[in-house]
PDB file of C-alpha atoms in Angstrom:
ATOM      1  CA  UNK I   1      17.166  -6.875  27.150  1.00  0.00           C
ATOM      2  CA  UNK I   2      15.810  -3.238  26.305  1.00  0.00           C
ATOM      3  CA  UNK I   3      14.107  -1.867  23.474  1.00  0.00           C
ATOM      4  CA  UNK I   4      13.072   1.590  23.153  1.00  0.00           C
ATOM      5  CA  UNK I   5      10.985   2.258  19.779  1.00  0.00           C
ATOM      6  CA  UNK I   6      10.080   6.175  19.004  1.00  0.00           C
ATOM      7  CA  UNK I   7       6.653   6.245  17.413  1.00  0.00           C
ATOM      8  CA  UNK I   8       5.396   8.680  14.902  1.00  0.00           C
ATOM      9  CA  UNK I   9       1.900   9.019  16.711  1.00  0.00           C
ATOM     10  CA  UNK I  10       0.772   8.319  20.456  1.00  0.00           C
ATOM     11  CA  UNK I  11       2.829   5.550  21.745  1.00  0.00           C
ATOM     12  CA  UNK I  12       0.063   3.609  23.487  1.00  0.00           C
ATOM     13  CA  UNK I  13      -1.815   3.527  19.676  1.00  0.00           C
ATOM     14  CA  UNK I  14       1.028   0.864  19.062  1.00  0.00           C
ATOM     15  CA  UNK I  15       1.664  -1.318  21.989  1.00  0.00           C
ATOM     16  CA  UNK I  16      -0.107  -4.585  20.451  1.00  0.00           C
ATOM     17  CA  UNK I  17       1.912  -4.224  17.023  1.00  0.00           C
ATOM     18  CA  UNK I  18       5.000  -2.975  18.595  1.00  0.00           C
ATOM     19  CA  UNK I  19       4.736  -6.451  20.995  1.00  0.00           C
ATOM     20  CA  UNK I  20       3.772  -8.846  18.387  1.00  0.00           C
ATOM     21  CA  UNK I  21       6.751  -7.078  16.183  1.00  0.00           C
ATOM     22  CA  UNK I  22       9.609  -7.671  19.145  1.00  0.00           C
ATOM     23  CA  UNK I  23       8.455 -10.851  19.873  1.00  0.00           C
ATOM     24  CA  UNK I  24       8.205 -12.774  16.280  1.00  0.00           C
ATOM     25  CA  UNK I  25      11.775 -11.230  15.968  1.00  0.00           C
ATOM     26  CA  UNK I  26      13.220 -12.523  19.344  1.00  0.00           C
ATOM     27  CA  UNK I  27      11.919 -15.850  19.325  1.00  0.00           C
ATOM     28  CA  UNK I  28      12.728 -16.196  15.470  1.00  0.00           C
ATOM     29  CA  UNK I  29      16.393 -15.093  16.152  1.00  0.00           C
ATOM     30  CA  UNK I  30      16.440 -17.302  19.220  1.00  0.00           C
ATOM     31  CA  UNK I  31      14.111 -20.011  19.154  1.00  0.00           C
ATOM     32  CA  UNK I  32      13.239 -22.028  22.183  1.00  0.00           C
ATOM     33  CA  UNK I  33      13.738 -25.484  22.621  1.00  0.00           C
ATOM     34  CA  UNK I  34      10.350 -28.050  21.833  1.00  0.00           C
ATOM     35  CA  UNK I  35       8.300 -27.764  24.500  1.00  0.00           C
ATOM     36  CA  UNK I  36       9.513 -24.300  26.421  1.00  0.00           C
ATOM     37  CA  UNK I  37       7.627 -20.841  26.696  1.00  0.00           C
ATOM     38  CA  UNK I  38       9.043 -18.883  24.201  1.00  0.00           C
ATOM     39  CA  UNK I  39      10.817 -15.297  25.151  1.00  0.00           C
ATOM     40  CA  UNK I  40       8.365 -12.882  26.826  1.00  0.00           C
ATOM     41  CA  UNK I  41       7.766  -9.044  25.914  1.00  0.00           C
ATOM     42  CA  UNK I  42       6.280  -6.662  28.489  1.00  0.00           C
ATOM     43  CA  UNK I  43       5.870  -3.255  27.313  1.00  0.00           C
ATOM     44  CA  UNK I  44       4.445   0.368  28.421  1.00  0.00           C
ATOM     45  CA  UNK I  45       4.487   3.543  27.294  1.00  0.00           C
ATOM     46  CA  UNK I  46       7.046   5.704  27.735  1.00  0.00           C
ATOM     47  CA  UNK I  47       5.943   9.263  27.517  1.00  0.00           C
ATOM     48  CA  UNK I  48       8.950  12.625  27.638  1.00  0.00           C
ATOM     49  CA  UNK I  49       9.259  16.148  26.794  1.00  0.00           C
ATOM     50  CA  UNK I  50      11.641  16.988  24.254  1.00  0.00           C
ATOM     51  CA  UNK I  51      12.762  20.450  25.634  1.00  0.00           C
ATOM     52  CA  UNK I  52      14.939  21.125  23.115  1.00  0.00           C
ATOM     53  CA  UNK I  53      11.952  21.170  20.253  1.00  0.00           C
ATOM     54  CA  UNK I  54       9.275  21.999  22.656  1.00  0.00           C
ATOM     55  CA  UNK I  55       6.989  18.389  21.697  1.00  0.00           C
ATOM     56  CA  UNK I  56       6.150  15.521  22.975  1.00  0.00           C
ATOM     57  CA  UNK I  57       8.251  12.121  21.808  1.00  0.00           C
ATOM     58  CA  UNK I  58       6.374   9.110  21.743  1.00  0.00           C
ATOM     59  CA  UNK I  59       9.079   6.431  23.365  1.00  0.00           C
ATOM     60  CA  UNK I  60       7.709   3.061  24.025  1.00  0.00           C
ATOM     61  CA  UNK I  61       9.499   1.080  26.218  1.00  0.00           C
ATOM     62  CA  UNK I  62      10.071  -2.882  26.339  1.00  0.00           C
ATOM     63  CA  UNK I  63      11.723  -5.382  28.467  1.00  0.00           C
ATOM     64  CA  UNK I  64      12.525  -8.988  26.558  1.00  0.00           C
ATOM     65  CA  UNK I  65      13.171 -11.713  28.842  1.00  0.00           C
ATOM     66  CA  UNK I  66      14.788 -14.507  27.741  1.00  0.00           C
ATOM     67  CA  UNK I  67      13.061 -18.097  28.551  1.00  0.00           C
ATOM     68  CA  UNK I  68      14.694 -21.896  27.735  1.00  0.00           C
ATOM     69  CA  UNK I  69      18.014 -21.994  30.228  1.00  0.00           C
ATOM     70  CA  UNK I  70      20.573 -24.428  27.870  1.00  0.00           C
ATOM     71  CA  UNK I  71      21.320 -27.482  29.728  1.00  0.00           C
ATOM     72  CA  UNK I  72      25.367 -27.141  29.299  1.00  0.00           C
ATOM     73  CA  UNK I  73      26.588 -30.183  31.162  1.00  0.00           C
ATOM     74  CA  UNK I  74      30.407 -29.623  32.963  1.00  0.00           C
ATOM     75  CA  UNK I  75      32.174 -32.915  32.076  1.00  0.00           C
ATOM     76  CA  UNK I  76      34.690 -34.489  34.474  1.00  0.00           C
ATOM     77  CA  UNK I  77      35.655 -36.873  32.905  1.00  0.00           C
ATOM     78  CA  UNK I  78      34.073 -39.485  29.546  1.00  0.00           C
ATOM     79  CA  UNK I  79      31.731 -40.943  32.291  1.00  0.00           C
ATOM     80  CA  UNK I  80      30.683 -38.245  34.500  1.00  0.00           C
ATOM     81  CA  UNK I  81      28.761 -35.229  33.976  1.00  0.00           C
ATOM     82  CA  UNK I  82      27.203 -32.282  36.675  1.00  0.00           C
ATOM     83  CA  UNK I  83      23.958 -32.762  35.968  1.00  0.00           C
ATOM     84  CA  UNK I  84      22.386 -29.198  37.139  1.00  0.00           C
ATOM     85  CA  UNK I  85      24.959 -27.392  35.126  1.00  0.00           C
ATOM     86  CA  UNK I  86      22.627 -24.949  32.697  1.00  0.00           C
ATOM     87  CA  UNK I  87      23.800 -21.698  31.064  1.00  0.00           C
ATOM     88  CA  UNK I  88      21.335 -18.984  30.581  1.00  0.00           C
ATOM     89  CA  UNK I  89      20.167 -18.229  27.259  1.00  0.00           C
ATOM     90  CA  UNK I  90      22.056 -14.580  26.043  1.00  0.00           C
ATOM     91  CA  UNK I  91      19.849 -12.826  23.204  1.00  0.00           C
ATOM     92  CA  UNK I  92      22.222 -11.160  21.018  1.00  0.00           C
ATOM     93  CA  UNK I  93      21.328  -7.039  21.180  1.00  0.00           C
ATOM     94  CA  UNK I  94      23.309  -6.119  17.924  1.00  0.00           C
ATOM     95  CA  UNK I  95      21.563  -8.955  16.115  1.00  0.00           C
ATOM     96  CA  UNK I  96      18.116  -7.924  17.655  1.00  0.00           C
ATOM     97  CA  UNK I  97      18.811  -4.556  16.148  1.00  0.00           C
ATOM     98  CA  UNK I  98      19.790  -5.710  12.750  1.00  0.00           C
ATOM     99  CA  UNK I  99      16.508  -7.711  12.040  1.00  0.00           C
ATOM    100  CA  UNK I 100      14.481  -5.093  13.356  1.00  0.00           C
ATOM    101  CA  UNK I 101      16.147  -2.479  10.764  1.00  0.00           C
ATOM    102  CA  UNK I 102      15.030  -4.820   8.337  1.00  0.00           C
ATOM    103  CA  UNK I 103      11.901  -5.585   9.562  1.00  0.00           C
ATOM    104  CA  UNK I 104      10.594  -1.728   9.626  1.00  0.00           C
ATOM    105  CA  UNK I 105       7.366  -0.825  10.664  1.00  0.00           C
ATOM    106  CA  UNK I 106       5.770   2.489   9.704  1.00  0.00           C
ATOM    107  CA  UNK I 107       4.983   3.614  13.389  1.00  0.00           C
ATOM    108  CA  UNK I 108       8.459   3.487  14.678  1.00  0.00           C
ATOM    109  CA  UNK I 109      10.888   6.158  14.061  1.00  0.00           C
ATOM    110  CA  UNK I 110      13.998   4.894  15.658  1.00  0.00           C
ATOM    111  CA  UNK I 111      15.334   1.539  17.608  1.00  0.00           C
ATOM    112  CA  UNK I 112      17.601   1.211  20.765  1.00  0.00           C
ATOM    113  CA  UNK I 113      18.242  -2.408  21.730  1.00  0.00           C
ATOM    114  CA  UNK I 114      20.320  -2.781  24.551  1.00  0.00           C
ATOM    115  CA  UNK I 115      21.600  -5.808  26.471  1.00  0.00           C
ATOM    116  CA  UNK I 116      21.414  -5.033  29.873  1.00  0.00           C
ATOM    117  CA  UNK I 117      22.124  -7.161  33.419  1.00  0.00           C
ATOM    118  CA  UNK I 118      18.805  -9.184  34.805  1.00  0.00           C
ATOM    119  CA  UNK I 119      18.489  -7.444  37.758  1.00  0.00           C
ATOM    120  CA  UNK I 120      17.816  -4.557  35.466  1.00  0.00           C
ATOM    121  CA  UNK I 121      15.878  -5.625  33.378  1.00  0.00           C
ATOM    122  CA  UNK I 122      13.698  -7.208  36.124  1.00  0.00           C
ATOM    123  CA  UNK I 123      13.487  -3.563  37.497  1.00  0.00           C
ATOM    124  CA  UNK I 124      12.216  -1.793  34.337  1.00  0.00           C
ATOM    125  CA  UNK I 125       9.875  -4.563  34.022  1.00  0.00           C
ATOM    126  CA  UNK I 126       8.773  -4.046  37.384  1.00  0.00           C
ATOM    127  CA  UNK I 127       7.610  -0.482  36.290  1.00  0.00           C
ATOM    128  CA  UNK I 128       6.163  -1.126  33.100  1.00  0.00           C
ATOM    129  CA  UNK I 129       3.590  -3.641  34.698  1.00  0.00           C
ATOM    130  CA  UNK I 130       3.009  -1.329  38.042  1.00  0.00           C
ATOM    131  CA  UNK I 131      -0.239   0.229  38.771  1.00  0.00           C
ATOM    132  CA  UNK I 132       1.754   2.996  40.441  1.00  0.00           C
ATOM    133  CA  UNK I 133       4.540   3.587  38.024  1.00  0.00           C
ATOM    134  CA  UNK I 134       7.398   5.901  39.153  1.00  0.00           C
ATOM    135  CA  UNK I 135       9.002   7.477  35.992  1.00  0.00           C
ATOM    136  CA  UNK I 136       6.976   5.735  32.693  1.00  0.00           C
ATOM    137  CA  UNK I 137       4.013   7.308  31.293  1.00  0.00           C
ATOM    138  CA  UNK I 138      -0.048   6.110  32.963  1.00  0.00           C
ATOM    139  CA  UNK I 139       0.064   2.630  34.916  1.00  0.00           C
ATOM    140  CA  UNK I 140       0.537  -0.983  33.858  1.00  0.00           C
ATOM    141  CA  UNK I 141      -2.089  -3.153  34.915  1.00  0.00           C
ATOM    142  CA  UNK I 142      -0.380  -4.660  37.935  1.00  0.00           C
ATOM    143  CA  UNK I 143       1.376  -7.787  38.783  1.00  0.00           C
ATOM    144  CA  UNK I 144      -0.311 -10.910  37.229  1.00  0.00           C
ATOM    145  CA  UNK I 145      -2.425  -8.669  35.047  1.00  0.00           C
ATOM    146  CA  UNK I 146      -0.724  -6.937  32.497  1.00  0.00           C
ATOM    147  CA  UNK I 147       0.035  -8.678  29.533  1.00  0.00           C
ATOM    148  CA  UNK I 148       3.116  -9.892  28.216  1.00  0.00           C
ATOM    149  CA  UNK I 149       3.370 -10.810  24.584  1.00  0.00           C
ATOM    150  CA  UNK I 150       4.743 -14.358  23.160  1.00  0.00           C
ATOM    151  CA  UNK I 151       5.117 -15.547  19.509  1.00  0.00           C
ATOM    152  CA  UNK I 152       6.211 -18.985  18.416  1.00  0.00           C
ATOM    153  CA  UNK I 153       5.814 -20.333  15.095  1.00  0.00           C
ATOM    154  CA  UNK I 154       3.446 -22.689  15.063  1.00  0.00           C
ATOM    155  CA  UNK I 155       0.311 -20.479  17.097  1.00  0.00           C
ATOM    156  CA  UNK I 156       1.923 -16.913  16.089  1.00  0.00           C
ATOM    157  CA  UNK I 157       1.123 -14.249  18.359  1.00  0.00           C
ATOM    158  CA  UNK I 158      -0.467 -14.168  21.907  1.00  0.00           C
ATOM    159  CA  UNK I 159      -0.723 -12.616  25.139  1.00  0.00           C
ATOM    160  CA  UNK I 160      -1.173 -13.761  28.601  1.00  0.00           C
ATOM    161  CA  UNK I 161      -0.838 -12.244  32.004  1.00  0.00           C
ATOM    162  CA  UNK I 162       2.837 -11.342  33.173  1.00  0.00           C
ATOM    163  CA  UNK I 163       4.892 -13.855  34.906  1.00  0.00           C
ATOM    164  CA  UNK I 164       7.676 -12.164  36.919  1.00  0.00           C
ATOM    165  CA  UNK I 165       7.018 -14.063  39.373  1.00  0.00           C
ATOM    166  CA  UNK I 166       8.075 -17.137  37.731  1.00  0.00           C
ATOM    167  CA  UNK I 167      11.100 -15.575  36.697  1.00  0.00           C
ATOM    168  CA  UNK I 168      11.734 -14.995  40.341  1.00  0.00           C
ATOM    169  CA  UNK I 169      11.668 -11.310  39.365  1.00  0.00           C
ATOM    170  CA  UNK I 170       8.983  -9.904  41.375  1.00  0.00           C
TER     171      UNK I 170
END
């Protein structure tokens, strides 16, 4: 998933509180079963000219990805089940959206949530954690070392480094 928040000042001001802000919402809309890393948020700045009003906008860009595949078992019959049979977990965009609305925070000026396909979502997080970022704003910190952003609700908010790689992302 894809969320794009407009800030009223300099994006990067509000990448901790923007983070901590999409990630109590995810994982409180779509909590994790016991036990399981709750839903990640990897974020970077997101920096464009507006040429129609001649300033900058202040875009920050996120990726959400979704932890906790649902064991969904495909029954043959009373007896037998397929036991490798897991769905992925699908966060709801439009819902996302709603409890952000109204959730507001007084540095973002406008929402986009978008559901979007893994592969792209694996891509933009690729660039938001690349030292050598191709079309967002500065550089992430690099693979394994930029942060990504977790919340669950008994130890609130925390960071740790990303972990595309475990998501066999990157």
């Amino acid at each position: 998933m894809l969320v794009c928040i407009d800030t009223l000042t300099t994006a990067s001001n509000h990448i901790d509180a923007c983070a901590a802000w999409l990630a109590r919402t995810v994982n409180t809309l779509h909590p994790v079963s016991a036990g399981t890393m709750p839903h990640s948020v990897a974020i970077g700045p997101w920096l464009c000219d507006d040429a129609t009003s001649g300033r900058a906008c202040n875009r920050l860009l996120a990726v959400v990805h979704a932890h906790d595949d649902k064991f969904a078992p495909d029954c043959i019959d009373e007896r037998l089940v397929v036991h490798n049979a897991t769905h992925d977990v699908h966060l709801d965009a439009a819902a996302i959206a709603k409890a952000l609305q109204c959730d507001p925070r007084p540095f973002a000026t406008a929402i986009g949530v978008s559901a979007v396909p893994k592969h792209h979502a694996a891509d933009v997080w690729g660039e938001i954690v690349t030292t050598n970022r191709q079309w967002m704003h500065g550089s992430g910190d690099g693979f394994a070392r930029h942060p990504q952003w977790q919340w669950d609700a008994n130890d609130g908010m925390w960071d740790c480094r990303e972990k595309s790689a475990e998501y066999q992302w990157h």
